[in-house]
Short mmCIF file of C-alpha atoms and ligand atoms in Angstrom, two decimals:
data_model
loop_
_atom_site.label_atom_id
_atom_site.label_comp_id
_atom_site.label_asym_id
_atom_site.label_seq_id
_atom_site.Cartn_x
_atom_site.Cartn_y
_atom_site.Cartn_z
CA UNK A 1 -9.05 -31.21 -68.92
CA UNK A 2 -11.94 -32.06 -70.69
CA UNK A 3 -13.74 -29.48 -73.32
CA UNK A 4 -17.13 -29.94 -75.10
CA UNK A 5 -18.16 -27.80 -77.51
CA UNK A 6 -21.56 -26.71 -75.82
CA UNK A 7 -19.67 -25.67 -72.38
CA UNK A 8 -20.15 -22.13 -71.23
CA UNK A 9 -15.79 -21.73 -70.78
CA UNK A 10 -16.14 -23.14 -74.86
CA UNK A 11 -18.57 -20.26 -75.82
CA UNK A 12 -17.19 -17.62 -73.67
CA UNK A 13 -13.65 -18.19 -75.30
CA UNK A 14 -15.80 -18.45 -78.72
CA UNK A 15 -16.88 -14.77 -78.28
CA UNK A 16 -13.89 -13.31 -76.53
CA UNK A 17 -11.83 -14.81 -79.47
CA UNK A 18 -13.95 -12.31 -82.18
CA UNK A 19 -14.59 -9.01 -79.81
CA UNK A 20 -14.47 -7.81 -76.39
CA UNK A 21 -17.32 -7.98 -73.81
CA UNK A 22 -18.40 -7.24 -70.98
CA UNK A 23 -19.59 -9.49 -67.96
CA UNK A 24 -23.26 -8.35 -68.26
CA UNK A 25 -23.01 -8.82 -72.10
CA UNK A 26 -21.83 -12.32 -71.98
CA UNK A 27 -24.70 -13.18 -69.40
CA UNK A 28 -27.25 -11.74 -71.47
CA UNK A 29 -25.87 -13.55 -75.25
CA UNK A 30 -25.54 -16.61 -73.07
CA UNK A 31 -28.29 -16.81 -70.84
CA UNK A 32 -26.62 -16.78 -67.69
CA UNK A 33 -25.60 -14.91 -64.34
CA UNK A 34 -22.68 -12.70 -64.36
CA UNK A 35 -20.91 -14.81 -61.60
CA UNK A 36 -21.56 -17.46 -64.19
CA UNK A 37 -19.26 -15.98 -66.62
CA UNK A 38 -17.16 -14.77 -64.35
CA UNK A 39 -16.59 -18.59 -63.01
CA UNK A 40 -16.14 -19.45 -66.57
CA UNK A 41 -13.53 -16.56 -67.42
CA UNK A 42 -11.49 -17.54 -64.05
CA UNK A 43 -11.35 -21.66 -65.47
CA UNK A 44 -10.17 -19.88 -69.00
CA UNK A 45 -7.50 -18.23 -66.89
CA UNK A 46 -6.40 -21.36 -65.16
CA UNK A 47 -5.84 -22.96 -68.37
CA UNK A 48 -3.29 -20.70 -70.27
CA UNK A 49 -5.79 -17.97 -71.68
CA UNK A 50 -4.59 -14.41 -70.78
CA UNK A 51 -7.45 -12.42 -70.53
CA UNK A 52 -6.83 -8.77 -69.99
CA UNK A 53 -10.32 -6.56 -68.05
CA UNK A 54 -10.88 -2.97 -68.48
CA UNK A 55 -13.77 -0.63 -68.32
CA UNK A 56 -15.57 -2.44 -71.58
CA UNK A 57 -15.05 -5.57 -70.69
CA UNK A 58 -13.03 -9.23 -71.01
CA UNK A 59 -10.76 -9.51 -73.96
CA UNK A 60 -8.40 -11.98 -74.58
CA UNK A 61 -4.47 -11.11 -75.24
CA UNK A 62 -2.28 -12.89 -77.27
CA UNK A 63 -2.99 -16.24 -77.82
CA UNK A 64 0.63 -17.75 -79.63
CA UNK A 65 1.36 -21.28 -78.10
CA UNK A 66 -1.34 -24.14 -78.67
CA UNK A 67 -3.98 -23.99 -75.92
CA UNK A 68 -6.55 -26.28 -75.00
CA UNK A 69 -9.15 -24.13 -76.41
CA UNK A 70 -7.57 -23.69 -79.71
CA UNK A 71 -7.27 -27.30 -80.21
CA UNK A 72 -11.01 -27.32 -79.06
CA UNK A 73 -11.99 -24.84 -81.68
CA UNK A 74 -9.78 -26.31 -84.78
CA UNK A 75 -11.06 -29.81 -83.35
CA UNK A 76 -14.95 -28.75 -83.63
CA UNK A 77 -14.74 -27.15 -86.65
CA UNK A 78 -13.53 -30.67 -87.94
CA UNK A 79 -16.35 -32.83 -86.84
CA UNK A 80 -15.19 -33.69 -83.22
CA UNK A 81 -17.47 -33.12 -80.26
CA UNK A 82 -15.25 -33.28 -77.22
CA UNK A 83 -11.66 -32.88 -76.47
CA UNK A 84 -9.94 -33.95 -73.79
CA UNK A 85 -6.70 -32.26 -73.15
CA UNK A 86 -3.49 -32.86 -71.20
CA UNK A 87 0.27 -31.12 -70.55
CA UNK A 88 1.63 -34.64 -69.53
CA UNK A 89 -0.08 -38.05 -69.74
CA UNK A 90 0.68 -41.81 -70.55
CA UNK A 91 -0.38 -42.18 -74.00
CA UNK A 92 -3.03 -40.61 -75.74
CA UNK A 93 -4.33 -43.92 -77.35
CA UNK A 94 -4.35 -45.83 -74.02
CA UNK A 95 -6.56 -42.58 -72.80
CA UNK A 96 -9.23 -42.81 -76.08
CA UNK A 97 -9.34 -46.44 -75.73
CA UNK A 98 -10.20 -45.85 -72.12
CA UNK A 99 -12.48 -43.18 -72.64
CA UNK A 100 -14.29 -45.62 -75.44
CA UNK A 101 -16.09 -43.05 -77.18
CA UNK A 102 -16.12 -41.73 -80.92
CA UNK A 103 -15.55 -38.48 -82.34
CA UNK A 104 -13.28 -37.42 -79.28
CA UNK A 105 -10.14 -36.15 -79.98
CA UNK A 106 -7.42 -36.56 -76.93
CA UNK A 107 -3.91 -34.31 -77.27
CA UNK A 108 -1.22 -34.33 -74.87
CA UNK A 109 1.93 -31.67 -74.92
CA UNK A 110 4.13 -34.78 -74.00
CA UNK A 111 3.52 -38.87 -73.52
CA UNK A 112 5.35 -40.29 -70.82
CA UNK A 113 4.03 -43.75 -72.23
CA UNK A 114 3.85 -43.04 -76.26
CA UNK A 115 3.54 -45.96 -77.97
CA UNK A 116 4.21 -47.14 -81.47
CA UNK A 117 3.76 -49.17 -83.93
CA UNK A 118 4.89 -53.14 -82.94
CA UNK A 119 4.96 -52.61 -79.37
CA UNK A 120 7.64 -49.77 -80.34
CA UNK A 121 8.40 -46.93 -77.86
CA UNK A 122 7.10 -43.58 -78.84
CA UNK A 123 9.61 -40.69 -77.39
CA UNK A 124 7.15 -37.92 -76.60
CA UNK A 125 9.39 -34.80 -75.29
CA UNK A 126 7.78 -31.36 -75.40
CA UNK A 127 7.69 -29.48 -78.92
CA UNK A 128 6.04 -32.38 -80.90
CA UNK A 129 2.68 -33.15 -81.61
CA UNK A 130 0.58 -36.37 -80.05
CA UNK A 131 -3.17 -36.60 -80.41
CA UNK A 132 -5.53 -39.92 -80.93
CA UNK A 133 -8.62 -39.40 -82.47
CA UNK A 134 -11.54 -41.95 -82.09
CA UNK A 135 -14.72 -42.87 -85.11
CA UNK A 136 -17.07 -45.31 -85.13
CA UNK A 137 -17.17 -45.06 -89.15
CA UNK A 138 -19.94 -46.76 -90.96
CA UNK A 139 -17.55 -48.55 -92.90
CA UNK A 140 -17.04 -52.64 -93.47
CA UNK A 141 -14.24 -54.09 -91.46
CA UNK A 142 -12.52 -55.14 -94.34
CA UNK A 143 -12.26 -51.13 -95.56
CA UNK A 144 -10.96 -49.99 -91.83
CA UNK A 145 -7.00 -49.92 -92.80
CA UNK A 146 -7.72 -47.38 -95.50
CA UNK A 147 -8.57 -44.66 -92.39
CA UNK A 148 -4.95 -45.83 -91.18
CA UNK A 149 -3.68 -44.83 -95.02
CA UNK A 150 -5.59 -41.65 -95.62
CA UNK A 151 -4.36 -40.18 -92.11
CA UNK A 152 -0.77 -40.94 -93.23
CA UNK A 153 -1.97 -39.00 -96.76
CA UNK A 154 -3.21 -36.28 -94.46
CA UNK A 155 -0.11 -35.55 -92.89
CA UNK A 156 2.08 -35.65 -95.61
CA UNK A 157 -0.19 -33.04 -97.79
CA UNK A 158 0.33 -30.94 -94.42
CA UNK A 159 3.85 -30.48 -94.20
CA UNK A 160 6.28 -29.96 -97.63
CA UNK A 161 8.53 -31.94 -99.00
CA UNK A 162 7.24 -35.45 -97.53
CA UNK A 163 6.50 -39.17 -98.73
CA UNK A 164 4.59 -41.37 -97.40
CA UNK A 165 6.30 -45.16 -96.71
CA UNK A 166 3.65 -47.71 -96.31
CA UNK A 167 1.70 -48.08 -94.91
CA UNK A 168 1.67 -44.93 -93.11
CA UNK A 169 5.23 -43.78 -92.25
CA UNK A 170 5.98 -39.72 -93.32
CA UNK A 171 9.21 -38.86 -94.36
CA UNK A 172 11.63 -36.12 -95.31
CA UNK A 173 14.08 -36.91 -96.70
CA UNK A 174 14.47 -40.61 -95.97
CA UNK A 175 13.97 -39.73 -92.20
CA UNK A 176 10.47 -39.74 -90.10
CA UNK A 177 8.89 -37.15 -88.76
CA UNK A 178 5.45 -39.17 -88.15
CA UNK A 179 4.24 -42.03 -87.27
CA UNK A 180 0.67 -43.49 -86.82
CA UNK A 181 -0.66 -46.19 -84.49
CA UNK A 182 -4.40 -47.14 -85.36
CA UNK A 183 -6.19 -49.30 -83.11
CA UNK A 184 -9.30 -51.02 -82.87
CA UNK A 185 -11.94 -51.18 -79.75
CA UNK A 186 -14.83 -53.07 -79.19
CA UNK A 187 -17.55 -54.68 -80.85
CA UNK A 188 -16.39 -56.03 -84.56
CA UNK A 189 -20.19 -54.76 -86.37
CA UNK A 190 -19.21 -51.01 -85.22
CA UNK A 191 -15.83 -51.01 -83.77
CA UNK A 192 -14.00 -47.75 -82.19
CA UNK A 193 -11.35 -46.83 -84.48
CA UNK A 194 -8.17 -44.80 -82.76
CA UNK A 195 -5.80 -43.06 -84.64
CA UNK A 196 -2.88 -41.80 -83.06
CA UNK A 197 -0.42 -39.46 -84.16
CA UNK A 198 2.81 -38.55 -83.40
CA UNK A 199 4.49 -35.17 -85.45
CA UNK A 200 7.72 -34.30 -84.59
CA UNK A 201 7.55 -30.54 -85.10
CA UNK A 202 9.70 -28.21 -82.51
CA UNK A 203 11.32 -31.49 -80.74
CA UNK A 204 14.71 -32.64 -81.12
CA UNK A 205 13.67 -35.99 -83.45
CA UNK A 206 15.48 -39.14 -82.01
CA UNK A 207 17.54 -40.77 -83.98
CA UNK A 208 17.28 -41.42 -87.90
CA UNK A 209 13.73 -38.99 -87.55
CA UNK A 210 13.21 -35.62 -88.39
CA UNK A 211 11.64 -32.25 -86.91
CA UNK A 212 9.27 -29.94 -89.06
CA UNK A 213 11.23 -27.23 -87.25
CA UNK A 214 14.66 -28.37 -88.75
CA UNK A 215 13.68 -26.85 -92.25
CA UNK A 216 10.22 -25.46 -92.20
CA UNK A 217 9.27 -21.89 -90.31
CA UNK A 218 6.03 -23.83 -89.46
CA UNK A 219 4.31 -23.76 -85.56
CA UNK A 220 3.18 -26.82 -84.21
CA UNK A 221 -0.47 -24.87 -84.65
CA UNK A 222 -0.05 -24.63 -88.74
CA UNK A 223 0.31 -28.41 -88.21
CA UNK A 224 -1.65 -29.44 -86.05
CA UNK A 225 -5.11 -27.26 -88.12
CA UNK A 226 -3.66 -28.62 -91.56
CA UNK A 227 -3.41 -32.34 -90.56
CA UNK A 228 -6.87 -32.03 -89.21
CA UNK A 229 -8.39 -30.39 -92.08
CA UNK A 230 -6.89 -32.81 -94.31
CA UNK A 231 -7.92 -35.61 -92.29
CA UNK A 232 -11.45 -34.37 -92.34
CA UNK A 233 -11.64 -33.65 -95.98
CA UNK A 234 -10.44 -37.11 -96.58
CA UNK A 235 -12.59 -38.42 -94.26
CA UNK A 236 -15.57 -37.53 -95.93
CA UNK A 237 -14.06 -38.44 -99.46
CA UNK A 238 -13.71 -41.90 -98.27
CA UNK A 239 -17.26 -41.90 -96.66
CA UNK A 240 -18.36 -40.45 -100.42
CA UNK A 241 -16.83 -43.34 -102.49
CA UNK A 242 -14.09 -41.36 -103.10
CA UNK A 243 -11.61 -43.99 -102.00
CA UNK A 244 -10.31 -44.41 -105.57
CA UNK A 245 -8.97 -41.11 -105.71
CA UNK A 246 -7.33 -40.99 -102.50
CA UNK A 247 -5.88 -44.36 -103.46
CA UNK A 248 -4.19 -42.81 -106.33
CA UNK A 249 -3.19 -39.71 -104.79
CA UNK A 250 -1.48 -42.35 -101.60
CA UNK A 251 -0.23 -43.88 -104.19
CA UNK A 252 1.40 -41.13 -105.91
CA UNK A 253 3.17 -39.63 -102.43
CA UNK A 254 4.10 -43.30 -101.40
CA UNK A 255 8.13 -43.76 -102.16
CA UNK A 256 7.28 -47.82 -101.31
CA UNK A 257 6.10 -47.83 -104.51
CA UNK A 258 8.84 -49.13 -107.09
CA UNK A 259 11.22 -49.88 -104.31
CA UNK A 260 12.82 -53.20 -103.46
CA UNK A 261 11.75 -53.62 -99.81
CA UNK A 262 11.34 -56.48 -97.38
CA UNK A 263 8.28 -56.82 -95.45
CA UNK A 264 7.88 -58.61 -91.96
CA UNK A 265 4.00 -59.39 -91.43
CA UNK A 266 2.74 -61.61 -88.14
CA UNK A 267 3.63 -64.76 -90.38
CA UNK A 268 5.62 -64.38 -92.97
CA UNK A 269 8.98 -62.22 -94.11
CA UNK A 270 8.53 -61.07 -98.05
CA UNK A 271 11.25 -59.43 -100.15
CA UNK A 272 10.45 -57.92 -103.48
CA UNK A 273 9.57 -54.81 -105.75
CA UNK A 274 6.81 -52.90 -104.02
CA UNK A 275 4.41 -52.19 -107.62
CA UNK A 276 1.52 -50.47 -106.04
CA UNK A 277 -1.09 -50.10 -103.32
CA UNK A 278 -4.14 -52.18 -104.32
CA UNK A 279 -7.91 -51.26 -104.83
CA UNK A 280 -8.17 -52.47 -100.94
CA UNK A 281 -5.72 -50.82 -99.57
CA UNK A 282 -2.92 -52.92 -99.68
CA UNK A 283 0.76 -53.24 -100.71
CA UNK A 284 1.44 -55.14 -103.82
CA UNK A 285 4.60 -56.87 -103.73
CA UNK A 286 6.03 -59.46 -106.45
CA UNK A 287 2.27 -59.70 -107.29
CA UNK A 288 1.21 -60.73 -103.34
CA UNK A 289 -0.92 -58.41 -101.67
CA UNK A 290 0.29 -57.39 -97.67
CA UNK A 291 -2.28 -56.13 -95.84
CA UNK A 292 0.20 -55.18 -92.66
CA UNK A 293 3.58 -55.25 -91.32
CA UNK A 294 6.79 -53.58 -90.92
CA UNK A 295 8.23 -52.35 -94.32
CA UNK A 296 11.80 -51.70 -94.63
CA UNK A 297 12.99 -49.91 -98.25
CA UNK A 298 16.44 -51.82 -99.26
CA UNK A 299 17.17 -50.22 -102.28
C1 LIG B 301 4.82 -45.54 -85.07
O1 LIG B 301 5.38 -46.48 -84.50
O2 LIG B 301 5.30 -45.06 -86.08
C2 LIG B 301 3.53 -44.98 -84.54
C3 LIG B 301 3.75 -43.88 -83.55
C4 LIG B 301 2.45 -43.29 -83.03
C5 LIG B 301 2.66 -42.25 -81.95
C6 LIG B 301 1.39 -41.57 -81.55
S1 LIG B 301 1.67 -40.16 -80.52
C7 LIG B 301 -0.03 -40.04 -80.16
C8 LIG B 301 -0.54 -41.46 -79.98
N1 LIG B 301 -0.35 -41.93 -78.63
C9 LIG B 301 0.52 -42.95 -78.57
O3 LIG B 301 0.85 -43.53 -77.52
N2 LIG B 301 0.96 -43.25 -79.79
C10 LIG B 301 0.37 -42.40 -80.80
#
């Protein structure tokens, strides 16, 4: 289902989320017929919002699991403008690219179609946490990866005890619990940047991964706000000219960094001491900058 902040289901659940109402009230704050809300109230229903009606009104019960309407609200009050939500769908990226549209975020309960990095498989059972998000950032091309390295930062300041592997892996303890697949769309002036990202929160993590659940008392909600918050905090440091200090602060989280590690890009395979993430974003190995590929940590 599809949510937009200006939708009269959006505002109803808005209000019902501070203070009861009644029918007649909502009409009159909103400017529309009582059969109008009450059409609106019924589609809240339908879409896992108990709402509980007595003599003063609508009021909503309870609200524990991850709705659609509580990723709507934590979404909006991060900069997005539509959400498009789903219990089961193919892959959230494939969706945004689709869709082709920025400042949309798309979330799905569970992927059927996940996808990851290198034409990986993404396993996407119920528990975890999949969204895409799309921008059209007025950035140069050449700056685009660091969105790719500031979501990975995002996530790790989100959940304890993680590090980041380059060039966007998080970690605990040596094992992943997320992994982000940034893609580009259309024109190369203004392209569509989609980041997708996979959390493994309250889903058993397949093998050599790691659930949020397996040491942390922390709901995929917690998560799921925190990650965006960071992201848009970040986001707007990096639209500041702030990039420097995110830089150091990647760099800082990053275990990469004074590893021995052997990268595989498109062309080449290179094995050497990982020193530090460069003023452009990328990794610094034996003096050679890598802008992407698949890092492995030997020692
Ligand atoms: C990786 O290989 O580490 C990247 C995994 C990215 C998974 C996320 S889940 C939400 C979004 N939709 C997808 O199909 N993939 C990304």
């Amino acid at each position: 289902m599809q949510i937009s902040k200006g939708s009269t289901d959006y505002r109803i659940y808005r209000i019902l989320s501070e203070k009861q109402a009644s029918g007649e009230k909502l009409g009159k704050e909103l400017g529309i017929t009582r059969t109008a809300v009450w059409k609106a109230v019924q589609k809240l229903k339908e879409n896992s919002i108990q709402i509980e009606s007595d003599a003063n009104g609508y009021r909503i019960i309870g609200e524990k699991e991850l709705n659609p309407y509580m990723v709507a609200r934590i979404a909006f009050e991060n900069g997005f403008e539509e959400i498009h939500f789903y219990d089961v769908i193919d892959s959230t990226n494939t969706r945004a690219r689709e869709y082709g549209k920025p400042n949309v975020l798309f979330f799905a309960n569970r992927q059927t179609a996940g996808r990851g990095r290198h034409g990986r498989r993404w396993v996407s059972d119920e528990g975890g946490l999949y969204f895409s998000i799309t921008l059209s950032p007025p950035l140069d091309y050449t700056d685009l990866p660091k969105l790719t390295l500031i979501a990975g930062l995002s996530v790790a300041e989100s959940i304890p005890d993680t590090e980041i592997k380059w060039p966007n892996d998080v970690l605990i303890n040596g094992r992943k619990v997320c992994g982000i697949l940034s893609e580009l769309h259309g024109e190369v002036e203004r392209p569509l940047v989609i980041i997708g990202i996979g959390i493994n929160v309250e889903n058993p993590a397949p093998e050599n991964g790691i659930s949020v659940s397996e040491l942390f008392d922390i709901s995929r909600k917690e998560v799921f706000e925190l990650v965006l918050r960071n992201f848009s905090k970040n986001y707007r440091m990096l639209l500041n000219g702030s990039w420097n200090e995110l830089r150091k602060e990647i760099e800082r989280r990053c275990s990469t960094i004074g590893k021995k590690v052997r990268v595989v890009t498109s062309s080449d395979v290179i094995e050497g001491i990982a020193e530090s993430i460069a003023e452009d974003g990328s990794l610094v190995v034996n003096g050679r900058k890598i802008y992407a590929g698949d890092c492995i940590h030997l020692r």
